[in-house]
CSV table of C-alpha atoms in Angstrom, one decimal:
chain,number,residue,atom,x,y,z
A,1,UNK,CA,41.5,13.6,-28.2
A,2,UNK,CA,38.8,11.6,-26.7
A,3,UNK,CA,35.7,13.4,-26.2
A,4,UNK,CA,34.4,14.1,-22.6
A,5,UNK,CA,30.4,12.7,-22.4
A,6,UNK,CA,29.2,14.8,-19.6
A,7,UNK,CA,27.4,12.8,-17.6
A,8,UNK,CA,23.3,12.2,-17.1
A,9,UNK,CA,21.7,14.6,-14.6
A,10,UNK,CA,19.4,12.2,-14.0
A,11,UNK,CA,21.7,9.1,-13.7
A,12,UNK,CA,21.8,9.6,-10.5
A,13,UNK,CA,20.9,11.2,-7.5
A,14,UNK,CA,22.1,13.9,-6.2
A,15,UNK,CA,23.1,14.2,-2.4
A,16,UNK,CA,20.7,17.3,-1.7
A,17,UNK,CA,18.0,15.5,-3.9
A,18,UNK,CA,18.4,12.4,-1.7
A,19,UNK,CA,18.5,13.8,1.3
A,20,UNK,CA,15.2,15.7,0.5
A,21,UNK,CA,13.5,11.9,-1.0
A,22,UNK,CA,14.8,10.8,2.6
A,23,UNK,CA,13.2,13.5,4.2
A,24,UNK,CA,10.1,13.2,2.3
A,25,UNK,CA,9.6,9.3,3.2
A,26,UNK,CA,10.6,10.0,6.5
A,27,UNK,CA,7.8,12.4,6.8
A,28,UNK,CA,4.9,10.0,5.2
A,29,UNK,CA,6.3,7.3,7.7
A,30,UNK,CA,5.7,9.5,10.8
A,31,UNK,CA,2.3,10.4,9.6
A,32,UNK,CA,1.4,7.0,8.9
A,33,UNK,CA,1.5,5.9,12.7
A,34,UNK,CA,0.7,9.9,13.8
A,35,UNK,CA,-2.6,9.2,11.9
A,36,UNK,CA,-2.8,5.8,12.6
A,37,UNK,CA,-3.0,6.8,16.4
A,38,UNK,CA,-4.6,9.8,16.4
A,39,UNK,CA,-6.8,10.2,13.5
A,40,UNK,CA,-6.4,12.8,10.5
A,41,UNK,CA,-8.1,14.9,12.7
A,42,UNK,CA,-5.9,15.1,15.8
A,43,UNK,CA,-2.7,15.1,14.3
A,44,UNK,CA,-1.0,19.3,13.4
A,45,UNK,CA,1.3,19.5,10.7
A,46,UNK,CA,3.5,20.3,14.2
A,47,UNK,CA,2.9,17.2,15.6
A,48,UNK,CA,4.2,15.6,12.1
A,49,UNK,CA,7.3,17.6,11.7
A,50,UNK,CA,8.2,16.8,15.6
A,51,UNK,CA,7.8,13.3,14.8
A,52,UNK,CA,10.3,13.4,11.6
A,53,UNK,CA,12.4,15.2,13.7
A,54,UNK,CA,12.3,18.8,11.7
A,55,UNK,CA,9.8,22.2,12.4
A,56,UNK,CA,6.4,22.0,11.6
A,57,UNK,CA,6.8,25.2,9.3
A,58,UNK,CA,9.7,22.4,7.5
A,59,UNK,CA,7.2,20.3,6.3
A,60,UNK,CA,5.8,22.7,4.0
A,61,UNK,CA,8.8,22.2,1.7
A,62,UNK,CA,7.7,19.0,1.2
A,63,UNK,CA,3.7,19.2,1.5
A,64,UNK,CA,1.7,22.2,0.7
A,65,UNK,CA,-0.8,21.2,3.9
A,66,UNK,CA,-1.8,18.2,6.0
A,67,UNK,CA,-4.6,16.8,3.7
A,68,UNK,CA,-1.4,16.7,1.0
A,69,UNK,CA,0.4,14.5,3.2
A,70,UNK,CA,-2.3,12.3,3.4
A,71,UNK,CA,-2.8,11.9,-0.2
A,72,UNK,CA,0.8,11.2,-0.6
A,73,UNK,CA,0.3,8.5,1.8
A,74,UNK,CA,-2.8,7.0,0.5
A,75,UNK,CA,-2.3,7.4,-3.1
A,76,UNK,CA,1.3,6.5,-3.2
A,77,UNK,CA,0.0,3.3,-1.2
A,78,UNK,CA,-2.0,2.6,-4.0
A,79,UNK,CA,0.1,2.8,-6.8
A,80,UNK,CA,2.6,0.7,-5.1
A,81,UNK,CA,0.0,-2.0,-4.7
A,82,UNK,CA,-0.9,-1.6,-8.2
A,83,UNK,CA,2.5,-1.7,-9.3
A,84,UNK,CA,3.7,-4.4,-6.9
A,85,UNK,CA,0.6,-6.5,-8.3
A,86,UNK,CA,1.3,-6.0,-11.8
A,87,UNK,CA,4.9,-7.2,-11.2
A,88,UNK,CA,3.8,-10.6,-9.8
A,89,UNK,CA,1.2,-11.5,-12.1
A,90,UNK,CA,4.0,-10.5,-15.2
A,91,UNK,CA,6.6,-12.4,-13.6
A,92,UNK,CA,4.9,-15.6,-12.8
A,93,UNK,CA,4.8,-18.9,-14.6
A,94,UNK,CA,1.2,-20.0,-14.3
A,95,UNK,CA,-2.1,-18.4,-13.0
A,96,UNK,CA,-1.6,-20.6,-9.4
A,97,UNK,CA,2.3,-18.8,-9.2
A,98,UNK,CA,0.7,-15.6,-10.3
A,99,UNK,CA,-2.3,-16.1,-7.0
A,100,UNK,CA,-0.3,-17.4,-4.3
A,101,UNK,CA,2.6,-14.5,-5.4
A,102,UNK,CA,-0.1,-11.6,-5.1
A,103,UNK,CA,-0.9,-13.9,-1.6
A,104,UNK,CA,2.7,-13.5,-0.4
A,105,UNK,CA,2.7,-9.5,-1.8
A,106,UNK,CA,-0.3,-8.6,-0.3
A,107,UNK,CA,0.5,-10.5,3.3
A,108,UNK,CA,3.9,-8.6,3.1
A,109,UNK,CA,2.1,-5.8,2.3
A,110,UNK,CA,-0.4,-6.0,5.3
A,111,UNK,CA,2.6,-6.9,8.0
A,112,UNK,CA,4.5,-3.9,7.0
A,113,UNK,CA,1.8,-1.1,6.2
A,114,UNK,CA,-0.2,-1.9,9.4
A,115,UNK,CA,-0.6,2.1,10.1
A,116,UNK,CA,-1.8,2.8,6.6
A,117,UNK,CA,-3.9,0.2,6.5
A,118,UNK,CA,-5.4,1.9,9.7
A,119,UNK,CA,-5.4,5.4,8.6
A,120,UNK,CA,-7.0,4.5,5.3
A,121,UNK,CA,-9.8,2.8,7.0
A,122,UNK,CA,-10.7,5.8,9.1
A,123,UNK,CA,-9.4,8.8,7.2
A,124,UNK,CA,-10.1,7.8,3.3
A,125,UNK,CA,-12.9,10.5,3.4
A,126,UNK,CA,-10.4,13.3,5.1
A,127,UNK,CA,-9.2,13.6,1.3
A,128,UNK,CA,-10.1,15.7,-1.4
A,129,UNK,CA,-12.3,14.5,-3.7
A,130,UNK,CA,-10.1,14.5,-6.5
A,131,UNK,CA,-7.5,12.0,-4.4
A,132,UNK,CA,-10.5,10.2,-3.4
A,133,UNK,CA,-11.7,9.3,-6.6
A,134,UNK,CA,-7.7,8.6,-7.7
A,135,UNK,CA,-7.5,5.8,-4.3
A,136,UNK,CA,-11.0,4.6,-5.5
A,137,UNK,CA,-9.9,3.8,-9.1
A,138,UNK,CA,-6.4,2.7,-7.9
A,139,UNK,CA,-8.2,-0.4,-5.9
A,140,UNK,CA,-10.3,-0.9,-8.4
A,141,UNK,CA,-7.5,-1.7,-10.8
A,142,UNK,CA,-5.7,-3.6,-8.4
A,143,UNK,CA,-8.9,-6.2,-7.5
A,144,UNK,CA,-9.3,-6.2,-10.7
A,145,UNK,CA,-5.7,-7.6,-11.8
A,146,UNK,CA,-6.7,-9.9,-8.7
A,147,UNK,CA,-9.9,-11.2,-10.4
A,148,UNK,CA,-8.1,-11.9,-13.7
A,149,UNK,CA,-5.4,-14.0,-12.4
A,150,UNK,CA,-8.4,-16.1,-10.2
A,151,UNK,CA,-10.4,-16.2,-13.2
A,152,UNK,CA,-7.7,-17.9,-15.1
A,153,UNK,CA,-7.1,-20.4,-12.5
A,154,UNK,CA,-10.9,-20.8,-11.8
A,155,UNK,CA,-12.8,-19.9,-15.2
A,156,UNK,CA,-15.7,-21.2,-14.1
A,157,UNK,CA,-16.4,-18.7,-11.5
A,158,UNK,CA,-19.0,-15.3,-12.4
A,159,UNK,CA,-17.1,-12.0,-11.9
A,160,UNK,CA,-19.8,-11.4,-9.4
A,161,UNK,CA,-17.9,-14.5,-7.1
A,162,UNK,CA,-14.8,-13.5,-8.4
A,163,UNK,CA,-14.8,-10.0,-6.8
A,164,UNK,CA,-16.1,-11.0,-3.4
A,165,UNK,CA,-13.6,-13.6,-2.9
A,166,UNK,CA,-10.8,-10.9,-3.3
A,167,UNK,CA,-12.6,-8.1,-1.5
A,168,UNK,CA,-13.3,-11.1,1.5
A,169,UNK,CA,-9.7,-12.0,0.9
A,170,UNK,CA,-8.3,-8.8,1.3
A,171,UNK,CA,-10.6,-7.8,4.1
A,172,UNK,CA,-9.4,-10.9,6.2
A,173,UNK,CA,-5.3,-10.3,5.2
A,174,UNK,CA,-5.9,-7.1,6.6
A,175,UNK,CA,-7.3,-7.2,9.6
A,176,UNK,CA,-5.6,-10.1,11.0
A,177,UNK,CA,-2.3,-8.6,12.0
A,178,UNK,CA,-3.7,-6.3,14.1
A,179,UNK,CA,-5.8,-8.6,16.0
A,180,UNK,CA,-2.3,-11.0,15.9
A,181,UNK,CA,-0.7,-8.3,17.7
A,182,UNK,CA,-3.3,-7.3,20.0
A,183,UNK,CA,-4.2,-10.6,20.8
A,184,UNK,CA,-0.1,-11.9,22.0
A,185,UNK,CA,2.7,-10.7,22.8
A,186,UNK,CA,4.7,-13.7,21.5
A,187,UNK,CA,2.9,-13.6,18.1
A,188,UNK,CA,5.5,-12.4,15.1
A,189,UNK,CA,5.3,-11.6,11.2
A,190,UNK,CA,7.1,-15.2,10.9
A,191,UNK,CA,4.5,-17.1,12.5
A,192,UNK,CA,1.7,-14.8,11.5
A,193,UNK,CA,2.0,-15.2,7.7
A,194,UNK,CA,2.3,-18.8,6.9
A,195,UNK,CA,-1.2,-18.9,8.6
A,196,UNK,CA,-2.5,-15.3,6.3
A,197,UNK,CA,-1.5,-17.1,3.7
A,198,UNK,CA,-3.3,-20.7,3.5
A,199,UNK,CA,-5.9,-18.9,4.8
A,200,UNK,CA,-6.2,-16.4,1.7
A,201,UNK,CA,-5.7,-19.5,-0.5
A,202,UNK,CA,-8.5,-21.1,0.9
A,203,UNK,CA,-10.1,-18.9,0.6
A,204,UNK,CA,-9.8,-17.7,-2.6
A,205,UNK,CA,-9.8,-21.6,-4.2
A,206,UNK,CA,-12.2,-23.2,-2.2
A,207,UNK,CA,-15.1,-24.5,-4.5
């Protein structure tokens, strides 16, 4: 008799632990452009359930307050950078793959987070201090990992340089989307980031 292997919990998800992950992402996407628009300050945990499309009281089983969605947002945006950039630098052939694939992450990144971008801008100092200083070191890490992978294709260059062409770099990346859409109508992701991205090279190589 063949012996039944019962099968791993956590496998896969369930459907009520999905649809609570969906629910969950849903609700960090609405607060993105809620804060983005409004500021941390003029957005009610109301206003973010309305915009998810559940109560506001619904959002507690997800978030203990508003200041924990925002540190979901910000932190989680964070790690993912962190993550994302780790990724590309282990994955690539050479230091110049390694730069221009953090280029095409972080351009990707920038076209597609335009509201966090925003809200972390404004609101960074609406967290607690203890998901402050967790963003801080976060960024620090990740311009860090940027500053290696430059530094291998440019040893010549003091850390000093190193970090103020990937703070500059970043800095310009994001920004410019906004000012791409603001600016025309016409203007899309596909015409905006072939331009991002010799720019950030340029930028980053120039000598």
């Amino acid at each position: 008799m063949t012996e039944t292997v019962p099968a791993d919990p956590l496998a896969r998800p369930t459907q009520r632990s999905q649809a609570k992950a969906d629910r969950r992402a849903a609700l960090l996407e609405a607060a993105a452009g809620k804060f983005a628009e409004r500021g941390f300050n003029g957005v009610s945990i109301e206003d973010l359930g309305a915009a998810a499309g559940v109560s506001g009281p619904a959002v507690y089983r997800h978030f203990a307050s508003k200041q924990a969605v925002l540190a979901a947002l910000l932190v989680g945006v964070s790690e993912n950078l962190l993550d994302g950039g780790a990724a590309v630098e282990r994955e690539a052939a050479d230091p110049a793959g390694a730069l221009r694939g953090l280029i095409a992450f972080h351009v990707d990144f920038a076209l597609t987070e335009a509201d966090t971008i925003r809200v972390q801008d404004r609101d960074l100092d609406a967290l607690a201090p203890e998901d402050r200083r967790a963003v801080r070191t976060l960024q620090r890490r990740y311009i860090e990992l940027w500053m290696r992978v430059l530094g291998e294709l440019h040893p010549s260059l003091a850390a000093d340089e190193l970090r103020l062409r990937v703070q500059a770099t970043f800095g310009l990346i994001n920004s410019t989307p906004h000012s791409a859409r603001a600016g025309a109508a016409h203007t899309t992701d596909a015409s905006v980031r072939p331009v991002l991205e010799r720019m950030a090279w340029a930028a980053l190589t120039s000598r």
